[in-house]
Amino acid sequence: MRAGVPIRFSPSRLCIIGNGGLTGSTTPAARRDFSATASTWTTWGFIGLGRMGYPMALNLRAKIPESDNLIIHDQNRELSQKFKEEVGIAAAGAGAKGKANAIEVSDSPRELAEKSEIIISVLPGPPHVKSVFGHILNPRLSPISETISAETDRLFIDCSTIDPTSSTEIANAVHSSSSGRFVDAPMSGGVVGARASTLTFMLGCPTHNGNGDGKLAARVTPILQLMGSKVVHMGTSGMGLAGKLANNYLLAISNIATAEAMNLGVGLGLDPVQLADLINGSSGQCWSSKINNPIKGISPGAPAERDFEGGFSVGLMKKDLGLAMKAAREHGVELELARRAEDVYEDVEEEERGKDFSVVYRWLEGRSTGGHRSRRGR
């Protein structure tokens, strides 16, 4: 690392993303001025094609100008090729073959960053984000514009859910090395929201005046709206993630509470549909009871309709809960229910690994001594 670039985190020995092409340097792309307006040719980069990233990238490609180029990267190259083929089929059906031709698969995050003006990353956790940005920033990236400003500089938008401290360190490394601008923009809405482009993004921008960089937020907001329906500017660097962890802590608890309430009602002899209708029209309603109900036949499209496949995994929920607990400890905040919730998700993951976190209901149902089983939950 060149002297004077204060990267305080260290990339892991094995980068979780990519196919081994991260250690070598790549010749920087020629610098050129560009505008963030939709009418100007732009090169976009997207890192991470997982359950959330894949549909987000599809929506991005569908909505940016046909002339824009999209470079993608995922550790699973077959998944990247699948994405390119899917975009090609959709573009051909819509008579927009140019969109299919404007997709490039990159061998490494570094190569992608060198070629791109706007880079969006959706990665599983803190080690992955640190590793990827450690490789992106070493050696120092060349600026893409002769005139450096919030409106023209290379832009990194990290939508991963990590701890605010790590994200702030990465932001500082990007900015101090003049490699671009970095914002944290975690999202809420799940896989269903990612597919429907109805995600809510929580934005954290680096601050210069105590309330965040207004010009940078104004640039980032319309970009996020290509993949979602709502953007909430929470404040300076790390504040988007602070909002996300608070939200997901509540989600972790309310998911268990919803499962227990449904399990209780069914165990007392109530029809699950009538019970859900009651809860969702009363003070107990929440996202877990209405949109992601754990009993089949209540929430159309919910993971419970397909044996809890394809949603937000128990492991990811446990990870987010752990991040919230870590942040709480660092700031002296008491979370009374956190430890018991963590125990529940650990036990559920042992039995239902990879399933949507609403599978807590099935785990509770199996532990109930009354022996009941919902007719719709089979």
PDB file of N, CA and C in Angstrom, residues 31 34 92 135 213 227 230 245 259 277:
ATOM      1  N   ARG A  31      -8.689   8.191 -17.859  1.00  0.00           N
ATOM      2  CA  ARG A  31      -9.578   9.067 -17.131  1.00  0.00           C
ATOM      3  C   ARG A  31     -10.410   9.893 -18.102  1.00  0.00           C
ATOM      4  N   PHE A  34     -17.228  12.926 -16.716  1.00  0.00           N
ATOM      5  CA  PHE A  34     -18.567  12.432 -16.994  1.00  0.00           C
ATOM      6  C   PHE A  34     -19.545  13.150 -16.107  1.00  0.00           C
ATOM      7  N   ALA A  92     -33.685  -9.205 -25.883  1.00  0.00           N
ATOM      8  CA  ALA A  92     -34.133  -9.628 -27.210  1.00  0.00           C
ATOM      9  C   ALA A  92     -35.652  -9.600 -27.301  1.00  0.00           C
ATOM     10  N   HIS A 135      -8.505  -5.073  -1.663  1.00  0.00           N
ATOM     11  CA  HIS A 135      -7.918  -5.334  -2.983  1.00  0.00           C
ATOM     12  C   HIS A 135      -8.194  -4.198  -3.967  1.00  0.00           C
ATOM     13  N   ASP A 213     -23.175  15.115   3.406  1.00  0.00           N
ATOM     14  CA  ASP A 213     -22.863  15.846   2.179  1.00  0.00           C
ATOM     15  C   ASP A 213     -24.108  15.889   1.302  1.00  0.00           C
ATOM     16  N   MET A 227     -33.405   0.871  -8.077  1.00  0.00           N
ATOM     17  CA  MET A 227     -33.532  -0.474  -7.510  1.00  0.00           C
ATOM     18  C   MET A 227     -34.514  -0.537  -6.355  1.00  0.00           C
ATOM     19  N   LYS A 230     -37.816   3.814  -2.038  1.00  0.00           N
ATOM     20  CA  LYS A 230     -37.665   4.821  -0.999  1.00  0.00           C
ATOM     21  C   LYS A 230     -36.212   4.906  -0.558  1.00  0.00           C
ATOM     22  N   LEU A 245     -29.310  -1.748  11.278  1.00  0.00           N
ATOM     23  CA  LEU A 245     -29.164  -2.668  12.401  1.00  0.00           C
ATOM     24  C   LEU A 245     -30.300  -2.511  13.404  1.00  0.00           C
ATOM     25  N   ALA A 259     -44.040 -15.880  15.045  1.00  0.00           N
ATOM     26  CA  ALA A 259     -44.084 -17.343  15.036  1.00  0.00           C
ATOM     27  C   ALA A 259     -44.720 -17.876  16.311  1.00  0.00           C
ATOM     28  N   ASP A 277     -55.719 -12.829   9.900  1.00  0.00           N
ATOM     29  CA  ASP A 277     -56.591 -11.701   9.539  1.00  0.00           C
ATOM     30  C   ASP A 277     -56.851 -10.814  10.752  1.00  0.00           C
TER      31      ASP A 277
END
